[in-house]
Every structure is written in C-alpha cells, then in structure tokens.
C-alpha cells in the first residue's frame, strides 16, 4: 500500500532524502522535473504550443527546469513568471539563471502583462505546489482565472495551484487542471469527488524520495495496491464444508434479483456451502437461478420475518433486496442480538439500522457494513464536504468497532481502528443496479472462508472493482450490468494470482 502523506510529511521526506541520500536540493528539483517531463511527453502530442506559468517558490523552480528540458527537446515553450522575484527561493534563482541563457522569460507583474492563452495551447501550472499557505487572490487569481477560461489543456506540477494536499478547498482561486503529474505519493485530495474538477486525471511519478522514510511516516490513509490483497487459500484436503459456509438472508417479493446476484457472486468467490434464507415467493426463483445453493423458506410469503444463526454456518450476511417491512426490521434486530460473530450487512439492512440506530451498539464487533453514499447519509447524517464525509466514516467505524466501505470512485475502506484504504479498481460503469448486491456476496464469501473481516472487505472491494474493469474492457462502461461483474469475477481472481 502507498501511504498518503500530509503536506508537512512530504516536506519532511524531501528534507530527509536531501540529507541522507545525500542529494542537493537543486539536484532533487532537477530529478523531479525530469520525471515530470517523462510523463508529460507520453500525454502531450509533439508540436504543441506550451505555456509555463511559474510562481517564485520551488514549484515555480520545477517549472523553470521543465521549461529548460522541453526547450532542449526542441518544443515550442513560453515561460511566464508571476509575482515578486524578491521572494524567490535559492533553487528558483539558480534555475532562472540557467534558463535565461537559453531563452527569454516573461515577467507578469500586473494584469496587463497576463498573456492571451489560446484554447489549443498546453499550459503547465507551476504557480504553487505543496507550499500554498493561504487562499490565492490578486494577480495570481487573475492569472488562474485566465488559465481556467482559456479552454487549454492544463498540466499541474505536483498539485493544482490553489489546492492544499490535505485540506478542504480554499476560498481563493484554484487551477482546474486536466492532468496532475504529482511527485512520489498521491495526495489525499486526489481521492475526493469534489476535487475532481481541479485535479483532473492524476499521475504519480517516482522522484526517488527515501522509501523507508516514507513507509515510516505515521498516517491513517493509504492507497491500496494489488500486492496488499490476500486471498483465501485452498488446500488439497478441503471439502465444501471447510471452504466456508455462508447463510445469505436476502430477497422479498419483487426484489429476488438482488438475492440472486448476491448468491451467485458468493459462489463465484469460493464459498463452499451457501444457504439462502428468503420469503416463500423466492424459493423457485433461487432454486432455478442458483442451483448450487440450498434455499430455506421463511414462514412469510413475501418478506423475511424470522431467522436465527445456526451451528452449521460460519458467516451471516443480510440485506440485499429484503425491504424495510416492520417484520423484517424485527427479524434483523433479533438476529443481531443472537449473533456474536462478525456479520455482513448491506442495502436494506443498513436502512433498517438507520431506522433503529440503537442496533448499531449491538452489532458483533468487526462486522462489515457496505453502504453507498445514500445509505451512509441515512446512517450518519449529511456532510458539507468530502473531508467531513471521511471524518464521519472514521467515526462510524471506530465508535461501533466496524469495518465499513463507503462505495464510490476510489471506494474508501475503513477499518475499526479508523485506518482508511482507498481502492484503486473500478469504473463509472459499475454505478448500476445490483452492483452492491454482488459486492455483498463477494465479501461474505471471503469472510466465510476464514479471512479476517477487514482483509475480506478490502479484498472484496478490490476484486469487485477488478471484475468491473475486466467487464468494461469487453462490454464497455455503458452496457455494463451487475451480472457481468459475476461473469468477470474469475478473471479478477486470476489476475491477483499472478
Ligand atoms: N522541497 C524540495 O526539495 C522539493 C520540492 N519540490 C517542489 O516544490 C514545491 C513546494 O515548494 P515550496 O515549498 O517552495 O512552495 P510553493 O508551493 O512553490 O510556493 C511557496 C511560495 O508561495 C508563497 N505563497 C503561498 N501561498 C500563497 C498565496 N496564496 N499567494 C501568494 N503567495 C503564496 C509562499 O509565501 P509565504 O507563505 O512564505 O509567505 C512561498 O513564497 C512542491 O510542490 C514541488 O513542486 C520538488 O522540486 C521536489 C523537491
Ligand atoms: K502547481
């Protein structure tokens, strides 16, 4: 996993690397900027007119190095330095001298000197990086306004000017980048939907900061990588009873599709034995659609009214398609009170929890919740910013000792200790009916096979997204539907067994 560092930790990593590699700070700037150019060159067609805007801090210093390297590669480059040279950093000054030998540098000291930016130009934004200390206003804001209005493609160096790596949106001007080429580690804001407009598509380039130092930084947020995902192992002497016995409590009249999707996803995820508790109306549907499962009928024809834990199952999962009938509410409450092992709750089970919040206290510790943003809001109330949303996620997980995933782009998986792991897989095509039911089946099956609850959740979210990515390659994001996720689960599992 990749630790997500604060602005201060990034500065510390820079300083540590300078002192211990050792490398001079001017050479580290050179190395970072050359890494930027290597990535930039893969994204921008040759022959583009490139306009580089620099502040006089080290982000601007990077801009000057990038200008020099691009000029040496025969690109058409114009450079604009905004703000006072008196405040320039040492490394900026050295690179200013080096560049001056090769080309003229435009100074922008007032509004009249802001250049016209054609829509077909490529802008490189080096106004501010991680050293931003206040909202951007005045001349800098005017320059940013021109950049945003121009319609040109914008490549931010390290981070869009006006954004803090680890804080909510400031009130000042912010560059709306189409791409951000960031140094060494992704920044927290890259994972937040409200920042998308400013960050654009992000890329991280290795600038050789000290890896042991980065790994030793204390943080509670990470970006999950494939190598972090463990899977249950099968041994020669396994039989269906030892490969995980799951009781899925799902379905109600008109919502048997949710039960079917969950059940099939569980079987595709290695569940050894699957029981499905469902209202009588679901019997035939499930027997036909999931012949691998054993179906237990509720007394009621249309909704679930009573279900208890049984000795012959390892894990309980409840929610897909169950509705929120008062009889089902009571069934869930009774089940929770009689269960001591971690269970998986999704969909209407979460809505029932929101209607009866006292049940949260009774949930077995380490249970797993898989809300989408609507269900999450019902559980914790509305939020004003994505930062507040993450705080609420941590609060829910820590207060009730739960493992919770907040589904969406970069689904945030939170452990009961409040550690956040952003998931790298998945695509917008997965925002489709039944997608969540598939996730429930995958996670419950992994849990039933003996994985620790947090590991099962993180792996399930990763595999679900990977199946979505495999499906999207073949059917496209628009046509993608939840049953495709199940079809492509084998490919997702195979990919992890490299
Ligand atoms: N450290 C390293 O070795 C490496 C660093 N690298 C690069 O350096 C970047 C960080 O550089 P940095 O720390 O110099 O800060 P940067 O963002 O350029 O600007 C600071 C200047 O802006 C000013 N200022 C701030 N806010 C303002 C506002 N709203 N309006 C107006 N002014 C404002 C601020 O003023 P002050 O707050 O001091 O008053 C100060 O003068 C980093 O993102 C990466 O690109 C790489 O080369 C790798 C090696
Ligand atoms: K920048």
Coordinates of C-alpha atoms and ligand atoms in Angstrom, one line a residue:
X1 CA 0.0 0.0 0.0
X2 CA 1.1 3.5 -0.6
X3 CA 0.9 5.8 2.5
X4 CA -0.9 9.1 1.8
X5 CA 1.2 11.9 3.4
X6 CA 0.3 15.3 4.8
X7 CA 2.0 18.4 3.3
X8 CA 4.3 18.5 6.3
X9 CA 5.3 14.9 5.9
X10 CA 6.0 15.5 2.2
X11 CA 8.4 18.3 3.2
X12 CA 10.0 16.1 5.8
X13 CA 10.5 13.3 3.2
X14 CA 12.2 15.9 0.8
X15 CA 14.5 17.1 3.6
X16 CA 15.3 13.6 4.8
X17 CA 16.2 12.5 1.2
X18 CA 18.4 15.6 0.7
X19 CA 20.2 14.8 4.0
X20 CA 20.5 11.1 3.7
X21 CA 20.9 10.1 0.1
X22 CA 22.6 12.6 0.0
X23 CA 21.5 14.8 -2.8
X24 CA 21.5 18.6 -3.1
X25 CA 18.1 20.2 -3.2
X26 CA 18.8 21.7 -6.6
X27 CA 19.6 18.2 -8.0
X28 CA 16.4 16.8 -6.4
X29 CA 14.5 19.6 -8.2
X30 CA 16.2 18.5 -11.4
X31 CA 15.3 14.9 -10.8
X32 CA 11.7 15.7 -10.0
X33 CA 11.3 17.9 -13.0
X34 CA 12.8 15.4 -15.4
X35 CA 10.4 12.8 -14.1
X36 CA 7.5 15.2 -14.8
X37 CA 8.8 15.7 -18.4
X38 CA 9.0 11.9 -19.0
X39 CA 5.3 11.5 -18.0
X40 CA 4.2 14.7 -19.7
X41 CA 5.8 13.6 -23.0
X42 CA 3.7 10.4 -23.0
X43 CA 0.5 12.5 -22.7
X44 CA 1.0 15.6 -24.9
X45 CA 1.4 15.4 -28.7
X46 CA 4.6 16.8 -30.2
X47 CA 4.3 20.2 -31.8
X48 CA 2.0 21.6 -29.1
X49 CA 2.5 25.3 -28.0
X50 CA 3.5 25.0 -24.4
X51 CA 3.0 27.9 -21.9
X52 CA 4.5 27.5 -18.5
X53 CA 3.3 29.7 -15.6
X54 CA 5.7 29.8 -12.6
X55 CA 5.5 31.3 -9.1
X56 CA 8.8 32.0 -7.4
X57 CA 8.7 29.1 -4.9
X58 CA 10.1 25.7 -5.6
X59 CA 7.0 24.7 -7.6
X60 CA 7.9 27.5 -9.9
X61 CA 11.5 26.3 -9.8
X62 CA 10.3 23.0 -11.1
X63 CA 8.5 24.9 -13.9
X64 CA 11.8 26.5 -14.9
X65 CA 13.6 23.2 -15.1
X66 CA 10.7 21.7 -17.1
X67 CA 11.0 24.6 -19.5
X68 CA 14.7 24.1 -20.0
X69 CA 14.3 20.3 -20.6
X70 CA 11.4 20.8 -23.0
X71 CA 13.4 23.6 -24.9
X72 CA 16.4 21.2 -25.2
X73 CA 14.0 18.7 -26.7
X74 CA 13.0 21.3 -29.3
X75 CA 9.5 22.1 -28.0
X76 CA 7.8 25.4 -28.5
X77 CA 7.8 26.9 -25.0
X78 CA 7.0 30.3 -23.5
X79 CA 7.7 31.0 -19.8
X80 CA 5.8 33.4 -17.6
X81 CA 7.0 34.2 -14.0
X82 CA 4.3 35.7 -11.8
X83 CA 5.0 37.6 -8.6
X84 CA 7.9 39.1 -6.9
X85 CA 11.5 37.8 -7.7
X86 CA 12.5 39.2 -4.3
X87 CA 10.7 36.2 -2.6
X88 CA 12.2 33.6 -4.9
X89 CA 13.8 30.5 -3.4
X90 CA 17.5 29.8 -3.9
X91 CA 16.8 26.9 -6.2
X92 CA 14.4 29.1 -8.2
X93 CA 17.1 31.7 -8.7
X94 CA 19.7 29.2 -9.9
X95 CA 17.3 27.7 -12.4
X96 CA 16.2 31.2 -13.5
X97 CA 19.8 31.9 -14.4
X98 CA 20.2 28.5 -16.2
X99 CA 17.1 29.1 -18.3
X100 CA 17.9 32.8 -19.1
X101 CA 20.9 31.6 -21.1
X102 CA 18.6 29.6 -23.4
X103 CA 15.5 31.8 -23.8
X104 CA 13.7 35.0 -22.8
X105 CA 11.5 34.8 -19.7
X106 CA 8.3 36.9 -19.4
X107 CA 7.6 38.6 -16.1
X108 CA 4.0 39.1 -15.2
X109 CA 3.9 41.9 -12.6
X110 CA 0.5 43.3 -13.3
X111 CA -2.7 42.4 -15.1
X112 CA -1.7 43.9 -18.4
X113 CA 1.2 41.5 -18.6
X114 CA -1.0 38.4 -18.4
X115 CA -0.7 36.8 -21.8
X116 CA -3.6 35.7 -24.0
X117 CA -3.9 31.9 -23.7
X118 CA -5.1 30.2 -26.9
X119 CA -7.5 27.2 -26.5
X120 CA -5.1 25.0 -28.4
X121 CA -2.1 25.8 -26.1
X122 CA -0.9 23.4 -23.4
X123 CA -0.5 25.1 -20.1
X124 CA 1.9 23.9 -17.4
X125 CA 0.9 25.1 -13.9
X126 CA 3.9 25.8 -11.6
X127 CA 2.4 28.7 -9.7
X128 CA 2.1 27.0 -6.3
X129 CA 2.7 23.5 -5.0
X130 CA 2.6 22.0 -1.6
X131 CA 3.8 25.3 -0.1
X132 CA 0.5 27.1 -0.5
X133 CA -0.1 28.9 2.7
X134 CA -3.3 30.9 2.1
X135 CA -6.2 31.4 -0.4
X136 CA -5.0 32.7 -3.8
X137 CA -6.1 36.2 -4.6
X138 CA -4.9 39.3 -6.6
X139 CA -2.7 38.9 -9.6
X140 CA -2.3 35.2 -9.1
X141 CA -6.1 34.8 -9.0
X142 CA -6.3 36.7 -12.2
X143 CA -3.8 34.5 -13.9
X144 CA -5.6 31.4 -12.7
X145 CA -8.8 32.8 -14.0
X146 CA -7.3 33.3 -17.5
X147 CA -5.9 29.8 -17.4
X148 CA -9.3 28.3 -16.5
X149 CA -11.2 30.4 -19.1
X150 CA -8.8 29.6 -21.9
X151 CA -10.1 26.1 -22.6
X152 CA -6.4 24.9 -22.9
X153 CA -5.3 21.6 -21.5
X154 CA -3.6 22.2 -18.2
X155 CA -0.9 20.0 -16.6
X156 CA -0.4 20.8 -12.9
X157 CA 3.1 20.3 -11.5
X158 CA 2.7 18.2 -8.3
X159 CA -0.7 19.7 -7.4
X160 CA -3.1 22.3 -8.9
X161 CA -2.2 25.8 -7.7
X162 CA -4.6 26.8 -5.0
X163 CA -5.2 23.3 -3.6
X164 CA -3.8 22.1 -0.4
X165 CA -2.7 18.4 -0.5
X166 CA -4.6 17.5 2.7
X167 CA -7.1 20.2 3.5
X168 CA -10.6 21.2 2.2
X169 CA -11.0 23.5 -0.7
X170 CA -9.8 27.1 0.0
X171 CA -11.9 30.1 -0.9
X172 CA -9.4 31.5 -3.3
X173 CA -8.7 30.8 -7.0
X174 CA -7.8 27.2 -8.0
X175 CA -6.4 26.0 -11.2
X176 CA -8.7 23.5 -13.0
X177 CA -6.2 21.0 -14.3
X178 CA -6.9 18.4 -16.9
X179 CA -4.0 16.4 -15.6
X180 CA -1.9 16.5 -12.4
X181 CA 1.6 15.0 -12.5
X182 CA 2.4 14.5 -8.8
X183 CA 5.6 13.7 -7.1
X184 CA 6.2 10.4 -5.3
X185 CA 2.9 9.8 -3.5
X186 CA -0.7 10.5 -4.3
X187 CA -2.3 13.4 -2.2
X188 CA -5.4 12.9 -0.1
X189 CA -7.5 15.3 -2.2
X190 CA -7.0 13.1 -5.3
X191 CA -9.5 10.6 -3.8
X192 CA -12.3 13.1 -3.2
X193 CA -15.1 13.6 -5.7
X194 CA -15.4 17.3 -5.0
X195 CA -11.8 17.9 -6.0
X196 CA -12.1 16.1 -9.4
X197 CA -12.8 19.3 -11.2
X198 CA -9.4 20.8 -10.1
X199 CA -7.2 17.7 -10.1
X200 CA -8.3 16.1 -13.4
X201 CA -6.6 12.8 -14.2
X202 CA -3.7 12.3 -11.8
X203 CA -0.4 10.5 -12.3
X204 CA 2.3 9.9 -9.7
X205 CA 6.0 9.9 -10.8
X206 CA 8.8 8.5 -8.7
X207 CA 11.3 11.2 -7.8
X208 CA 13.5 8.9 -5.6
X209 CA 12.5 10.1 -2.2
X210 CA 13.6 7.9 0.6
X211 CA 11.3 4.9 0.6
X212 CA 11.9 3.6 4.2
X213 CA 11.3 7.1 5.4
X214 CA 8.0 7.3 3.6
X215 CA 6.9 3.9 4.9
X216 CA 7.8 5.0 8.4
X217 CA 5.6 8.1 8.3
X218 CA 2.6 7.8 10.6
X219 CA -0.6 8.1 8.6
X220 CA -4.1 6.8 8.7
X221 CA -4.8 6.9 5.0
X222 CA -3.4 4.6 2.3
X223 CA -3.9 3.8 -1.4
X224 CA -4.4 0.0 -1.8
X225 CA -2.2 -1.9 -4.3
X226 CA -2.7 -5.3 -5.8
X227 CA 0.1 -6.7 -3.6
X228 CA -1.8 -5.8 -0.5
X229 CA -4.7 -8.1 -1.4
X230 CA -4.6 -11.5 0.3
X231 CA -6.9 -14.3 -0.9
X232 CA -8.2 -17.4 0.9
X233 CA -6.0 -20.4 0.1
X234 CA -7.4 -23.8 -0.7
X235 CA -5.6 -27.0 0.3
X236 CA -5.8 -30.5 -1.2
X237 CA -7.9 -31.8 1.7
X238 CA -10.5 -29.1 1.7
X239 CA -14.1 -30.1 1.2
X240 CA -17.2 -27.9 0.7
X241 CA -17.8 -27.7 4.4
X242 CA -14.3 -26.4 5.1
X243 CA -14.3 -23.8 2.3
X244 CA -16.8 -21.6 4.1
X245 CA -20.4 -22.0 4.9
X246 CA -22.5 -18.9 4.3
X247 CA -26.1 -18.0 5.2
X248 CA -27.3 -15.3 3.0
X249 CA -30.5 -13.6 4.2
X250 CA -31.9 -11.9 1.1
X251 CA -34.9 -11.1 -1.0
X252 CA -38.5 -10.1 -0.8
X253 CA -41.4 -10.0 -3.3
X254 CA -40.2 -8.1 -6.4
X255 CA -36.6 -8.0 -5.3
X256 CA -35.4 -11.5 -5.8
X257 CA -32.9 -10.3 -8.3
X258 CA -30.8 -8.8 -5.5
X259 CA -30.7 -12.1 -3.7
X260 CA -29.8 -14.0 -6.9
X261 CA -26.9 -11.6 -7.7
X262 CA -25.5 -11.8 -4.2
X263 CA -25.8 -15.6 -4.1
X264 CA -24.2 -16.1 -7.5
X265 CA -21.3 -13.7 -6.6
X266 CA -20.8 -15.6 -3.3
X267 CA -20.5 -18.9 -5.2
X268 CA -18.1 -17.4 -7.8
X269 CA -16.0 -16.1 -4.9
X270 CA -15.2 -19.6 -3.5
X271 CA -18.0 -20.1 -0.9
X272 CA -18.1 -23.8 -0.1
X273 CA -21.7 -24.1 1.1
X274 CA -24.4 -21.5 0.5
X275 CA -27.7 -21.4 2.3
X276 CA -30.2 -18.6 1.3
X277 CA -33.0 -17.6 3.7
X278 CA -35.7 -16.0 1.7
X279 CA -39.5 -15.5 1.7
X280 CA -41.5 -18.4 0.2
X281 CA -42.0 -16.4 -3.0
X282 CA -38.3 -16.7 -3.7
X283 CA -37.9 -20.5 -3.5
X284 CA -38.4 -21.4 -7.1
X285 CA -36.6 -18.3 -8.4
X286 CA -33.5 -19.1 -6.4
X287 CA -33.6 -22.8 -7.0
X288 CA -33.6 -22.2 -10.7
X289 CA -31.1 -19.3 -10.8
X290 CA -28.6 -20.5 -8.2
X291 CA -28.8 -24.3 -8.3
X292 CA -25.6 -24.5 -6.2
X293 CA -27.4 -23.0 -3.1
X294 CA -29.8 -24.5 -0.6
X295 CA -32.9 -22.4 -0.1
X296 CA -34.5 -22.1 3.3
X297 CA -38.0 -20.6 3.2
X298 CA -39.3 -18.0 5.7
X299 CA -42.7 -18.6 7.1
X300 CA -43.9 -15.5 5.3
X301 CA -44.7 -15.5 1.6
X302 CA -43.3 -12.0 0.7
X303 CA -40.9 -10.8 3.3
X304 CA -38.4 -12.1 5.9
X305 CA -39.8 -12.4 9.4
X306 CA -37.6 -14.7 11.4
X307 CA -34.1 -16.0 11.0
X308 CA -31.6 -17.2 13.6
X309 CA -27.9 -18.1 13.5
X310 CA -27.3 -21.8 13.1
X311 CA -24.4 -24.0 14.1
X312 CA -23.8 -25.2 10.6
X313 CA -22.9 -21.8 9.1
X314 CA -19.8 -19.7 9.6
X315 CA -21.0 -16.4 8.4
X316 CA -24.3 -14.5 8.2
X317 CA -24.9 -11.8 5.5
X318 CA -28.2 -9.9 5.4
X319 CA -29.6 -7.1 3.3
X320 CA -29.9 -7.5 -0.5
X321 CA -33.5 -7.0 -1.5
X322 CA -35.0 -7.5 1.9
X323 CA -37.0 -4.3 2.1
X324 CA -37.8 -2.5 5.4
X325 CA -41.1 -4.1 6.4
X326 CA -41.6 -3.9 10.2
X327 CA -41.5 -7.7 10.4
X328 CA -38.1 -7.7 8.7
X329 CA -36.9 -4.9 11.0
X330 CA -37.7 -7.2 13.9
X331 CA -36.1 -10.2 12.3
X332 CA -32.8 -8.2 11.8
X333 CA -32.9 -6.9 15.4
X334 CA -33.4 -10.4 16.8
X335 CA -30.7 -11.8 14.6
X336 CA -28.2 -9.2 15.7
X337 CA -29.0 -9.8 19.4
X338 CA -28.4 -13.6 18.9
X339 CA -25.2 -13.3 16.9
X340 CA -21.7 -12.9 18.3
X341 CA -19.5 -13.4 15.2
X342 CA -18.9 -10.6 12.7
X343 CA -21.6 -10.4 10.1
X344 CA -22.1 -8.6 6.8
X345 CA -24.9 -6.0 6.4
X346 CA -25.8 -4.2 3.2
X347 CA -28.6 -2.4 1.5
X348 CA -32.0 -2.5 3.3
X349 CA -30.3 -4.0 6.4
X350 CA -28.4 -0.7 6.6
X351 CA -31.6 1.3 6.1
X352 CA -33.1 -0.7 9.0
X353 CA -30.1 0.1 11.1
X354 CA -30.6 3.8 10.3
X355 CA -34.2 3.5 11.4
X356 CA -33.2 1.7 14.6
X357 CA -29.7 3.3 15.4
X358 CA -29.6 1.6 18.9
X359 CA -28.9 -1.7 16.9
X360 CA -25.5 -0.3 16.0
X361 CA -24.4 -0.8 19.6
X362 CA -25.5 -4.5 19.5
X363 CA -23.7 -5.4 16.3
X364 CA -20.9 -8.0 16.8
X365 CA -17.6 -6.2 16.8
X366 CA -15.7 -6.3 13.5
X367 CA -18.9 -6.7 11.5
X368 CA -18.9 -5.3 7.9
X369 CA -21.1 -2.6 6.5
X370 CA -21.1 -1.8 2.8
X371 CA -23.2 1.4 2.3
X372 CA -23.4 3.5 -0.8
X373 CA -23.5 7.3 -0.2
X374 CA -27.3 7.4 0.2
X375 CA -27.3 4.6 2.8
X376 CA -24.3 6.2 4.5
X377 CA -26.1 9.5 4.8
X378 CA -29.1 7.8 6.4
X379 CA -26.7 6.2 9.0
X380 CA -24.6 9.3 9.9
X381 CA -26.4 12.3 8.6
X382 CA -25.5 14.7 5.8
X383 CA -22.0 16.2 5.3
X384 CA -20.8 19.6 4.0
X385 CA -17.6 18.4 2.4
X386 CA -15.8 15.2 1.4
X387 CA -13.4 15.8 4.3
X388 CA -16.4 15.8 6.7
X389 CA -17.7 12.6 5.0
X390 CA -14.4 10.8 5.7
X391 CA -14.5 12.0 9.3
X392 CA -18.0 10.6 9.7
X393 CA -16.8 7.3 8.1
X394 CA -14.0 7.1 10.7
X395 CA -16.4 7.9 13.5
X396 CA -18.8 5.2 12.5
X397 CA -16.1 2.6 12.2
X398 CA -14.3 3.4 15.4
X399 CA -17.4 4.1 17.6
X400 CA -19.0 0.8 16.8
X401 CA -15.9 -1.3 16.0
X402 CA -17.0 -1.9 12.4
X403 CA -15.3 -2.3 9.1
X404 CA -17.1 0.0 6.7
X405 CA -16.7 0.6 3.0
X406 CA -18.1 3.8 1.5
X407 CA -18.7 2.8 -2.1
X408 CA -18.0 5.2 -5.0
X409 CA -15.0 6.1 -7.1
X410 CA -11.9 5.1 -5.0
X411 CA -14.2 3.3 -2.5
X412 CA -13.0 4.2 1.0
X413 CA -12.5 1.1 3.1
X414 CA -12.2 2.0 6.8
X415 CA -11.0 -0.4 9.5
X416 CA -12.5 -0.5 13.0
X417 CA -9.3 1.4 14.1
X418 CA -10.1 4.2 11.7
X419 CA -7.5 3.5 9.0
X420 CA -8.7 4.4 5.5
X421 CA -7.7 2.5 2.4
X422 CA -8.7 3.9 -1.0
X423 CA -9.4 1.3 -3.6
X424 CA -7.8 1.6 -7.0
X425 CA -10.0 -0.6 -9.1
X426 CA -13.4 0.0 -10.7
X427 CA -15.0 2.4 -13.2
X428 CA -18.2 4.5 -13.6
X429 CA -19.9 1.7 -15.4
X430 CA -20.3 0.0 -12.1
X431 CA -22.8 2.6 -10.9
X432 CA -25.6 0.3 -11.9
X433 CA -28.5 -1.6 -10.2
X434 CA -27.3 -4.7 -8.4
X435 CA -23.6 -3.8 -8.3
X436 CA -23.8 -3.5 -4.5
X437 CA -25.5 -6.9 -4.2
X438 CA -22.6 -8.5 -6.0
X439 CA -20.1 -6.9 -3.6
X440 CA -22.0 -8.3 -0.6
X441 CA -21.8 -11.8 -2.0
X442 CA -18.1 -11.5 -2.7
X443 CA -17.2 -10.1 0.8
X444 CA -19.4 -12.6 2.6
X445 CA -17.8 -15.5 0.8
X446 CA -14.3 -14.3 1.6
X447 CA -15.2 -13.8 5.2
X448 CA -16.8 -17.3 5.3
X449 CA -13.5 -18.7 4.0
X450 CA -11.7 -17.6 7.1
X451 CA -10.3 -14.2 6.1
X452 CA -10.1 -11.5 8.8
X453 CA -13.1 -9.2 8.4
X454 CA -11.1 -6.1 7.3
X455 CA -9.0 -8.2 4.9
X456 CA -12.1 -9.8 3.4
X457 CA -13.7 -6.3 2.9
X458 CA -10.6 -4.8 1.4
X459 CA -10.1 -7.8 -0.9
X460 CA -13.8 -7.9 -1.8
X461 CA -13.9 -4.3 -2.8
X462 CA -10.7 -4.7 -4.9
X463 CA -12.0 -7.8 -6.7
X464 CA -15.4 -6.3 -7.3
X465 CA -13.7 -3.3 -9.0
X466 CA -11.3 -5.5 -10.9
X467 CA -14.2 -7.6 -12.2
X468 CA -15.8 -4.3 -13.3
X469 CA -12.7 -3.3 -15.1
X470 CA -12.4 -6.6 -16.9
X471 CA -16.1 -6.4 -17.8
X472 CA -15.7 -2.8 -19.1
X473 CA -12.9 -3.9 -21.4
X474 CA -15.3 -6.4 -23.0
X475 CA -18.8 -4.9 -22.8
X476 CA -18.0 -1.2 -22.3
X477 CA -18.9 1.0 -19.3
X478 CA -22.3 2.0 -20.7
X479 CA -23.5 -1.6 -21.3
X480 CA -22.0 -3.0 -18.1
X481 CA -24.6 -4.5 -15.7
X482 CA -24.3 -6.2 -12.4
X483 CA -24.5 -9.8 -13.8
X484 CA -21.4 -9.0 -15.9
X485 CA -19.5 -8.4 -12.7
X486 CA -20.2 -12.0 -11.7
X487 CA -19.1 -13.3 -15.2
X488 CA -15.8 -11.5 -14.9
X489 CA -15.0 -12.4 -11.3
X490 CA -13.0 -15.4 -12.4
X491 CA -10.7 -13.1 -14.4
X492 CA -10.4 -10.8 -11.4
X493 CA -9.3 -13.7 -9.1
X494 CA -6.9 -15.0 -11.7
X495 CA -5.3 -11.6 -12.1
X496 CA -4.5 -11.5 -8.4
X497 CA -2.8 -14.9 -8.6
X498 CA 0.0 -13.5 -10.8
Ligands
LIG1 N1 11.4 20.7 -1.2 C1 12.1 20.0 -2.2 O1 13.2 19.7 -2.1 C2 11.3 19.8 -3.4 C3 10.2 20.4 -3.8 N2 9.6 20.3 -5.0 C4 8.6 21.2 -5.4 O2 8.5 22.3 -4.5 C5 7.1 22.5 -4.2 C6 7.0 23.1 -2.9 O3 7.7 24.3 -3.0 P1 7.7 25.4 -1.9 O4 7.7 24.8 -0.5 O5 8.8 26.4 -2.2 O6 6.3 26.1 -2.1 P2 5.5 26.6 -3.4 O7 4.2 25.9 -3.4 O8 6.3 26.7 -4.6 O9 5.2 28.2 -3.0 C7 5.6 28.8 -1.8 C8 5.7 30.2 -2.1 O10 4.5 30.7 -2.4 C9 4.1 31.7 -1.5 N3 2.6 31.6 -1.3 C10 2.0 30.5 -0.7 N4 0.7 30.7 -0.8 C11 0.5 31.9 -1.5 C12 -0.7 32.6 -1.9 N5 -1.9 32.2 -1.7 N6 -0.5 33.8 -2.5 C13 0.8 34.2 -2.8 N7 1.9 33.6 -2.4 C14 1.7 32.4 -1.8 C15 4.9 31.4 -0.2 O11 4.9 32.6 0.5 P3 4.9 32.5 2.1 O12 3.8 31.5 2.5 O13 6.2 32.1 2.5 O14 4.5 33.9 2.5 C16 6.2 31.0 -0.9 O15 6.9 32.1 -1.3 C17 6.5 21.2 -4.4 O16 5.1 21.2 -4.6 C18 7.3 20.6 -5.6 O17 6.7 21.1 -6.8 C19 10.2 19.4 -5.9 O18 11.1 20.1 -6.7 C20 10.9 18.2 -5.3 C21 11.9 18.7 -4.3
LIG2 K1 1.2 23.6 -9.4

